[in-house]
Amino acid sequence: MPEPAHILVVEDDPDIRRIFQAVLARDGFRVSVAVSGEEALSFLQLITPDLILLDLALPGVDGAEVTRRIKADRSKPFIPIIIVSAHADLDTSVSNLDAGADDVLVKPVDFNLLLARVRALLRLQRAQRSLQQEQRKTELLLHLSRDLSSSIDLDVLLTGFLNHLADAVGAIRASIILTGFVEEKVLLYSSSRHPATAELQDILRYGVAGFALRDRGPILINDTRLDSRWLVTSDLHNDVRSVAAMPIVRDNRAWGVITLVHHTPGYFTVEHLELLASVAAQSALALESARLYRLSEQQKELLARRAEELRRINDINRLLSELMQMDQLGRLLVQMIHYQFGYPLVALVIRQHDRLVVQAVAGAYRLDANHISFRIDQGVSGWVCRHREPLRIDDLAQDVRFTPVLPEEDRMRSALSVPVLLPREVLGTIEVRSLHPSAFSANDEAILLAIANQLAIAIGNARLFESEQRRIDQLSEINRLSLALTAQFAAPENLHHTIETVAHIFRVEQAAILLFGLQPSDTVVALSGMVALHDADLAKFVQQHPFLAAQVAALQQPQHIENLPERADLAPLQAFLAGRGVRDVLLVPLVVNGQTQGVLCLDTTKRGPFEKTELEMASTVASLIVQILENARLYRVVNDERSTLDAVLRSATDPIVLIDPNARLLLANPAARERLQIDPALHHGQGVEVCPALRSIMPLLERNAPTTVEIEPQPNLHYSVSIAPVCSSEAKELGRVVVFRDISAIKQLERQERERVRSVFRRYVSPQVAERLLSAGSDFGAPTERTVAVLFADMRGFTTLTEQIDARVLVERILNRYFTSMTDALYAYDGTIDKFLGDGLIGVFGSPIAHPDDPQRVVLAAVAMQQAFARLTKRWQEELNLQIGMGIGISYGPAVVGNIGSEQRQDYTLIGDVVNTASRLCGIAQAGQIIVSSHLVNALGGQSPYPLRELGATRLKGKQEEHLIYEVVIEQPAPFVQRV
């Protein structure tokens, strides 16, 4: 049932007002009243009635003026106005109509006529408002159409559109929920600052939006409190009373729903639903364009992402191809995958026989993969190795194939594992894990498979590289063995070192050499490895079975023999073979002058038969071992010839070297090898320049006559070097013999004496003065009479201070700072510290080095000391809350200066009346004051660097006559005085 029309009656006469109110209410109208024009205008600011019945003769603002103001307000919809006037003349009616009245009635009013006029004008009002509503609807659709066509970016498009829609219909909020629009996700856009995001799924299941989507029809709720379809998920939803919802349908597919809400019950009408239907149709077209735009952008993003993934895979492949060591491959691979693709946990698992070993781990956790291994039938890795195919698990907790074996794997929720395959072998797996379920996609699987394929290639290359590197290492070791056999072995019994090296070259656990002599007792047996209990059985067996030599002599090529413990002819060796665990061996003949005189035995029980290239290398090694015999014979000859010379050289304590005419090292005695760091194996036959200790004598080798020089090859090491030519009986030059005599101790004594003298000087004078005395070679210390300036400085209140302050603070923070600053001030003017006096000091100018301007220097030093002490006083005040002062006294005159004392202890000091006078002057000086004697003033001769103030004559303690004293005025120095 439509709501009754609302009529505002404006009448100042209460009787007439009650009559109008009663007549209109009886006819079914809702009536409000106002008693003046001002009250009527204020009412209209709050409520818009459907019709106004207005008295012309109102107090204040009359009816005509009220009419003009209402009609002039363009923000108000069309409101019919009937003016009631007591004047029946035509001019009054015309003026009221001109003011904007829609009708004029004359008092007394016929109520039937009044009701007829009211109903007629209300019909006109509804027609007018319907027309305006259609016009607003058309304008709204036009604006919304512009909003929807202004952008194809979904976020920009819907944000502006919803704001405009809410403003146009007066809704407190307009929103759109899209379902299945983008990757099966639910999207919410709203004009409100408080959109319901966390409860979207509940709204779609139980709310208005869900009903509209499922029914694909509009929904109008006049009062949410009476309709269960309105779902309240927050306090904001309690304020909503009216709802209008319209599904967005395109090609028979529901894409979403538009929802309008308001606080007023029954606010939305069928007209709003018609408007929403038009808006939804236009929104479907706009969303189609936006969807195509978004798909296009997603495709571009996908292509860019794929390109970036390919770049990362290529980076990994490139780096994998550059490295050949397996441990490097593993560590690099997991770190690169973790860094490039951001997987939380990455592991490389390598297959070793029937077990899987974690080679390397990378991730955001502190992991330790060392010594982690498990059976091949365990975990995700085991399943992948057995089935040779990738495995992706979205929820590890729900998959029976999952067993935690990797570090931190029990915390993970999803897994991806891919096999690393060679054509006939499963090398292992690449594992990635995540803390979140369903974290990996088919794209991640494709990425890891590409990396796994490249890793398989890299491992294959690494194996080839390792094999080639092993051969290179073997060749290198064989070359070193050749040098060792040629240069170091002196007898066949030294073959033990050789056989150890051979076992290492061929990566066998054990090896042996059998060399047959003319007699069984001459047979030599050498074994590698730790000594076993039954090792003696082998030598005994060889000596007791002479037929073995004949059998070995028939061996011309390497021969592999298996199952030695099962051979009956080797029954005496069963304990030996069992003790060393030998089952299979490779026999390589040792051929001397075309005859096989021994055999090289290599244990192949664990490593298996040799390849062809290794057999060739084994034969090469065997031929090198044969050279031991000849080398031993030659070595004995040479050894006899050198024994005499070696005895002489070994007995010499001084380093001795022999150098040939081409400056190459021929010989170095033990002392030379030890003290000059000469390595015969490294330096023999090389130029002397390769030995750092001999480089300094190279220029001396060109001299023909014997030469003796001193050299210092390194700090604190001095040699007296004698170089003499060595010639043959035919006077042919054979080289130079160089003898190094160590004189470092003598030089050390010289330095110690010089340092002792220097330390003595520095106790009394500044470092500069000390160096000058040392350079001049002065005879320091002999007592002598000199004219000197003596400065006494003493701290005030020091005795009281020692009772108040901790001794450590007193020394470290007061006395040490004090003496350091005072010494610096004295040294700055080349003064000398005679001694420290506990809380004072004595300074001297004129000894041991005198300057013409010593009187001026002592004044300058005293002023500098007081200035430095003032800075210390401020620091002590701030740090320790202490106020300390210092007085200075200066005298000038003769004194005896030099080392004074006993034979056990002497001090460099001075004695004389000038010392006592300076002490007495210091005693009468106040804190911050400098008192000088008249003798110093006379010596200054008017050239004092600071003004002097006469204090008069005073009697000094211990003196009969009064002494004229002066005070140095520190505030302003005399500008004409300069230091010399």
Tab-separated table of C-alpha atoms in Angstrom, residues 423-683:
chain	number	residue	atom	x	y	z
A	423	PRO	CA	70.742	-43.054	-19.457
A	424	ARG	CA	71.532	-46.082	-17.281
A	425	GLU	CA	71.736	-44.620	-13.797
A	426	VAL	CA	69.745	-42.611	-11.241
A	427	LEU	CA	72.212	-40.143	-9.791
A	428	GLY	CA	69.898	-38.720	-7.141
A	429	THR	CA	67.146	-36.134	-6.721
A	430	ILE	CA	66.620	-32.406	-6.388
A	431	GLU	CA	64.265	-31.652	-3.504
A	432	VAL	CA	62.300	-28.467	-2.724
A	433	ARG	CA	59.986	-27.986	0.231
A	434	SER	CA	57.571	-25.300	1.447
A	435	LEU	CA	55.836	-24.461	4.707
A	436	HIS	CA	52.574	-23.934	2.836
A	437	PRO	CA	50.355	-26.591	1.248
A	438	SER	CA	50.008	-26.715	-2.566
A	439	ALA	CA	53.001	-24.394	-2.929
A	440	PHE	CA	54.379	-25.981	-6.127
A	441	SER	CA	52.898	-26.025	-9.622
A	442	ALA	CA	53.560	-27.803	-12.889
A	443	ASN	CA	55.725	-24.843	-13.839
A	444	ASP	CA	57.972	-25.431	-10.792
A	445	GLU	CA	58.247	-29.071	-11.828
A	446	ALA	CA	59.286	-28.072	-15.356
A	447	ILE	CA	61.921	-25.683	-13.951
A	448	LEU	CA	63.451	-28.312	-11.684
A	449	LEU	CA	63.427	-30.938	-14.432
A	450	ALA	CA	65.360	-28.564	-16.689
A	451	ILE	CA	67.890	-27.964	-13.911
A	452	ALA	CA	68.086	-31.698	-13.111
A	453	ASN	CA	68.848	-32.515	-16.765
A	454	GLN	CA	71.623	-29.945	-16.805
A	455	LEU	CA	72.925	-31.273	-13.482
A	456	ALA	CA	73.047	-34.796	-14.894
A	457	ILE	CA	75.122	-33.504	-17.799
A	458	ALA	CA	77.350	-31.583	-15.393
A	459	ILE	CA	77.853	-34.681	-13.217
A	460	GLY	CA	78.708	-36.733	-16.290
A	461	ASN	CA	81.201	-34.059	-17.310
A	462	ALA	CA	82.522	-33.964	-13.758
A	463	ARG	CA	83.115	-37.696	-13.835
A	464	LEU	CA	85.001	-37.407	-17.073
A	465	PHE	CA	86.912	-34.468	-15.680
A	466	GLU	CA	87.655	-36.396	-12.481
A	467	SER	CA	88.874	-39.382	-14.473
A	468	GLU	CA	91.122	-37.199	-16.621
A	469	GLN	CA	92.278	-35.275	-13.590
A	470	ARG	CA	93.107	-38.541	-11.846
A	471	ARG	CA	95.203	-39.596	-14.800
A	472	ILE	CA	96.933	-36.232	-14.831
A	473	ASP	CA	97.617	-36.546	-11.110
A	474	GLN	CA	98.924	-40.051	-11.634
A	475	LEU	CA	101.250	-38.858	-14.366
A	476	SER	CA	102.408	-36.010	-12.164
A	477	GLU	CA	103.041	-38.356	-9.261
A	478	ILE	CA	104.827	-40.790	-11.567
A	479	ASN	CA	107.026	-37.913	-12.728
A	480	ARG	CA	107.812	-37.002	-9.122
A	481	LEU	CA	108.505	-40.656	-8.393
A	482	SER	CA	110.884	-40.729	-11.335
A	483	LEU	CA	112.773	-37.771	-9.906
A	484	ALA	CA	112.847	-39.419	-6.497
A	485	LEU	CA	114.097	-42.703	-7.901
A	486	THR	CA	116.788	-40.884	-9.825
A	487	ALA	CA	117.955	-38.458	-7.162
A	488	GLN	CA	117.235	-39.904	-3.726
A	489	PHE	CA	117.302	-43.704	-3.578
A	490	ALA	CA	120.620	-45.127	-2.555
A	491	ALA	CA	119.892	-48.832	-2.122
A	492	PRO	CA	117.202	-51.414	-2.891
A	493	GLU	CA	116.215	-51.549	0.803
A	494	ASN	CA	114.762	-48.023	0.404
A	495	LEU	CA	112.015	-49.457	-1.792
A	496	HIS	CA	109.521	-49.133	1.083
A	497	HIS	CA	109.079	-45.446	0.346
A	498	THR	CA	108.640	-46.239	-3.323
A	499	ILE	CA	105.908	-48.797	-2.782
A	500	GLU	CA	103.960	-46.404	-0.537
A	501	THR	CA	104.026	-43.849	-3.346
A	502	VAL	CA	102.943	-46.435	-5.934
A	503	ALA	CA	99.940	-47.459	-3.792
A	504	HIS	CA	98.923	-43.826	-3.536
A	505	ILE	CA	99.288	-43.255	-7.296
A	506	PHE	CA	96.964	-46.106	-8.228
A	507	ARG	CA	94.498	-45.629	-5.322
A	508	VAL	CA	94.990	-49.113	-3.959
A	509	GLU	CA	95.001	-49.928	-0.272
A	510	GLN	CA	98.112	-52.125	-0.449
A	511	ALA	CA	101.057	-52.799	-2.735
A	512	ALA	CA	104.234	-54.888	-2.664
A	513	ILE	CA	107.542	-55.261	-4.538
A	514	LEU	CA	109.391	-58.567	-4.878
A	515	LEU	CA	112.999	-58.409	-6.195
A	516	PHE	CA	114.807	-61.728	-6.682
A	517	GLY	CA	118.573	-61.941	-6.173
A	518	LEU	CA	121.138	-64.522	-7.204
A	519	GLN	CA	120.511	-66.354	-3.966
A	520	PRO	CA	117.134	-66.785	-2.160
A	521	SER	CA	118.524	-64.803	0.733
A	522	ASP	CA	119.149	-61.856	-1.593
A	523	THR	CA	115.423	-61.507	-2.326
A	524	VAL	CA	114.022	-58.095	-1.351
A	525	VAL	CA	110.368	-57.728	-0.204
A	526	ALA	CA	108.784	-54.273	0.332
A	527	LEU	CA	105.176	-53.806	1.590
A	528	SER	CA	103.017	-50.703	1.876
A	529	GLY	CA	100.491	-49.977	4.608
A	530	MET	CA	100.480	-50.783	8.303
A	531	VAL	CA	102.543	-53.740	9.487
A	532	ALA	CA	100.368	-56.875	9.879
A	533	LEU	CA	100.898	-59.919	12.108
A	534	HIS	CA	101.838	-62.367	9.332
A	535	ASP	CA	103.863	-60.058	7.046
A	536	ALA	CA	106.991	-62.187	7.563
A	537	ASP	CA	105.213	-65.120	5.928
A	538	LEU	CA	105.588	-63.489	2.505
A	539	ALA	CA	109.397	-63.156	2.670
A	540	LYS	CA	109.693	-66.666	4.101
A	541	PHE	CA	107.476	-68.081	1.340
A	542	VAL	CA	109.532	-66.394	-1.401
A	543	GLN	CA	112.814	-67.595	0.038
A	544	GLN	CA	111.579	-71.172	0.540
A	545	HIS	CA	110.132	-71.545	-2.970
A	546	PRO	CA	112.868	-70.837	-5.532
A	547	PHE	CA	110.536	-71.878	-8.350
A	548	LEU	CA	108.759	-68.500	-7.910
A	549	ALA	CA	111.723	-66.696	-9.501
A	550	ALA	CA	111.362	-68.847	-12.603
A	551	GLN	CA	107.637	-68.216	-12.740
A	552	VAL	CA	108.151	-64.482	-12.376
A	553	ALA	CA	110.888	-64.512	-15.044
A	554	ALA	CA	108.286	-65.826	-17.499
A	555	LEU	CA	105.995	-62.847	-16.803
A	556	GLN	CA	106.309	-60.299	-19.590
A	557	GLN	CA	102.991	-58.356	-19.372
A	558	PRO	CA	100.836	-57.210	-16.474
A	559	GLN	CA	98.519	-59.981	-15.290
A	560	HIS	CA	95.417	-59.785	-13.072
A	561	ILE	CA	94.975	-62.760	-10.679
A	562	GLU	CA	91.758	-63.341	-8.703
A	563	ASN	CA	90.761	-65.480	-5.719
A	564	LEU	CA	94.242	-65.869	-4.267
A	565	PRO	CA	92.984	-67.510	-1.015
A	566	GLU	CA	91.492	-70.350	-3.073
A	567	ARG	CA	94.766	-71.313	-4.778
A	568	ALA	CA	96.347	-74.449	-3.331
A	569	ASP	CA	99.890	-73.428	-4.291
A	570	LEU	CA	99.530	-70.346	-2.061
A	571	ALA	CA	98.365	-72.285	1.003
A	572	PRO	CA	101.362	-71.106	3.133
A	573	LEU	CA	100.232	-67.494	2.487
A	574	GLN	CA	96.636	-67.898	3.695
A	575	ALA	CA	97.310	-66.231	7.049
A	576	PHE	CA	99.142	-63.386	5.317
A	577	LEU	CA	96.354	-62.884	2.752
A	578	ALA	CA	93.639	-63.045	5.412
A	579	GLY	CA	95.462	-60.642	7.718
A	580	ARG	CA	95.748	-58.033	4.985
A	581	GLY	CA	92.407	-58.830	3.325
A	582	VAL	CA	93.959	-59.501	-0.082
A	583	ARG	CA	91.912	-61.481	-2.628
A	584	ASP	CA	92.776	-60.107	-6.070
A	585	VAL	CA	96.086	-58.626	-7.268
A	586	LEU	CA	97.625	-57.127	-10.393
A	587	LEU	CA	101.133	-58.398	-11.154
A	588	VAL	CA	103.410	-56.051	-13.140
A	589	PRO	CA	106.839	-57.404	-14.195
A	590	LEU	CA	110.048	-55.572	-13.256
A	591	VAL	CA	112.365	-55.974	-16.256
A	592	VAL	CA	116.129	-55.366	-15.891
A	593	ASN	CA	118.228	-55.563	-19.064
A	594	GLY	CA	115.501	-57.523	-20.810
A	595	GLN	CA	114.955	-59.994	-17.973
A	596	THR	CA	112.132	-59.979	-15.426
A	597	GLN	CA	113.842	-59.893	-12.035
A	598	GLY	CA	110.909	-58.963	-9.868
A	599	VAL	CA	107.225	-58.135	-9.734
A	600	LEU	CA	105.092	-55.200	-8.624
A	601	CYS	CA	101.918	-56.398	-6.849
A	602	LEU	CA	98.879	-54.100	-6.569
A	603	ASP	CA	95.890	-55.079	-4.398
A	604	THR	CA	92.713	-54.779	-6.525
A	605	THR	CA	90.346	-56.516	-4.097
A	606	LYS	CA	88.218	-53.398	-3.510
A	607	ARG	CA	88.883	-51.181	-6.502
A	608	GLY	CA	88.551	-53.793	-9.271
A	609	PRO	CA	90.610	-54.473	-12.426
A	610	PHE	CA	92.735	-51.756	-14.031
A	611	GLU	CA	91.785	-50.058	-17.275
A	612	LYS	CA	94.116	-50.152	-20.273
A	613	THR	CA	95.574	-46.703	-19.661
A	614	GLU	CA	96.270	-47.538	-16.013
A	615	LEU	CA	97.990	-50.799	-17.037
A	616	GLU	CA	100.309	-48.783	-19.268
A	617	MET	CA	101.068	-46.413	-16.399
A	618	ALA	CA	101.704	-49.362	-14.081
A	619	SER	CA	104.260	-50.730	-16.581
A	620	THR	CA	105.900	-47.310	-16.721
A	621	VAL	CA	106.155	-47.192	-12.948
A	622	ALA	CA	107.632	-50.679	-12.926
A	623	SER	CA	110.356	-49.608	-15.380
A	624	LEU	CA	111.149	-46.664	-13.144
A	625	ILE	CA	111.489	-48.906	-10.119
A	626	VAL	CA	113.960	-51.050	-12.019
A	627	GLN	CA	116.197	-48.019	-12.277
A	628	ILE	CA	116.702	-48.197	-8.522
A	629	LEU	CA	119.292	-50.914	-8.952
A	630	GLU	CA	121.448	-48.899	-11.330
A	631	ASN	CA	120.885	-45.714	-9.373
A	632	ALA	CA	121.972	-47.477	-6.198
A	633	ARG	CA	125.252	-48.548	-7.761
A	634	LEU	CA	125.988	-45.077	-9.124
A	635	TYR	CA	124.926	-43.514	-5.874
A	636	ARG	CA	127.439	-45.557	-3.890
A	637	VAL	CA	130.268	-44.444	-6.183
A	638	VAL	CA	129.374	-40.807	-5.877
A	639	ASN	CA	128.738	-41.148	-2.177
A	640	ASP	CA	132.262	-42.463	-1.560
A	641	GLU	CA	133.802	-39.520	-3.430
A	642	ARG	CA	131.771	-36.996	-1.508
A	643	SER	CA	132.113	-38.521	1.938
A	644	THR	CA	135.456	-36.825	2.639
A	645	LEU	CA	134.242	-33.397	1.521
A	646	ASP	CA	131.004	-33.825	3.436
A	647	ALA	CA	132.888	-34.644	6.612
A	648	VAL	CA	134.862	-31.409	6.331
A	649	LEU	CA	131.797	-29.333	5.530
A	650	ARG	CA	129.712	-30.911	8.279
A	651	SER	CA	132.356	-30.090	10.846
A	652	ALA	CA	132.312	-26.386	9.914
A	653	THR	CA	129.965	-24.258	12.043
A	654	ASP	CA	130.007	-21.343	9.620
A	655	PRO	CA	127.847	-21.527	6.468
A	656	ILE	CA	129.942	-22.476	3.417
A	657	VAL	CA	128.716	-22.622	-0.173
A	658	LEU	CA	130.398	-23.438	-3.458
A	659	ILE	CA	129.306	-21.499	-6.541
A	660	ASP	CA	130.339	-22.352	-10.098
A	661	PRO	CA	131.645	-19.783	-12.639
A	662	ASN	CA	128.077	-19.293	-13.924
A	663	ALA	CA	126.851	-18.261	-10.441
A	664	ARG	CA	125.014	-21.529	-9.865
A	665	LEU	CA	124.916	-23.252	-6.498
A	666	LEU	CA	126.994	-26.436	-6.411
A	667	LEU	CA	127.320	-27.259	-2.745
A	668	ALA	CA	126.130	-26.056	0.670
A	669	ASN	CA	127.245	-27.436	4.015
A	670	PRO	CA	124.696	-28.259	6.767
A	671	ALA	CA	125.271	-24.908	8.450
A	672	ALA	CA	124.499	-23.127	5.182
A	673	ARG	CA	121.397	-25.217	4.584
A	674	GLU	CA	120.100	-24.502	8.059
A	675	ARG	CA	121.057	-20.862	8.553
A	676	LEU	CA	120.747	-19.625	4.982
A	677	GLN	CA	117.620	-21.712	4.355
A	678	ILE	CA	119.136	-23.463	1.350
A	679	ASP	CA	117.209	-26.501	0.155
A	680	PRO	CA	119.559	-28.752	-1.828
A	681	ALA	CA	116.673	-30.355	-3.694
A	682	LEU	CA	115.312	-26.966	-4.645
A	683	HIS	CA	118.394	-24.784	-5.041
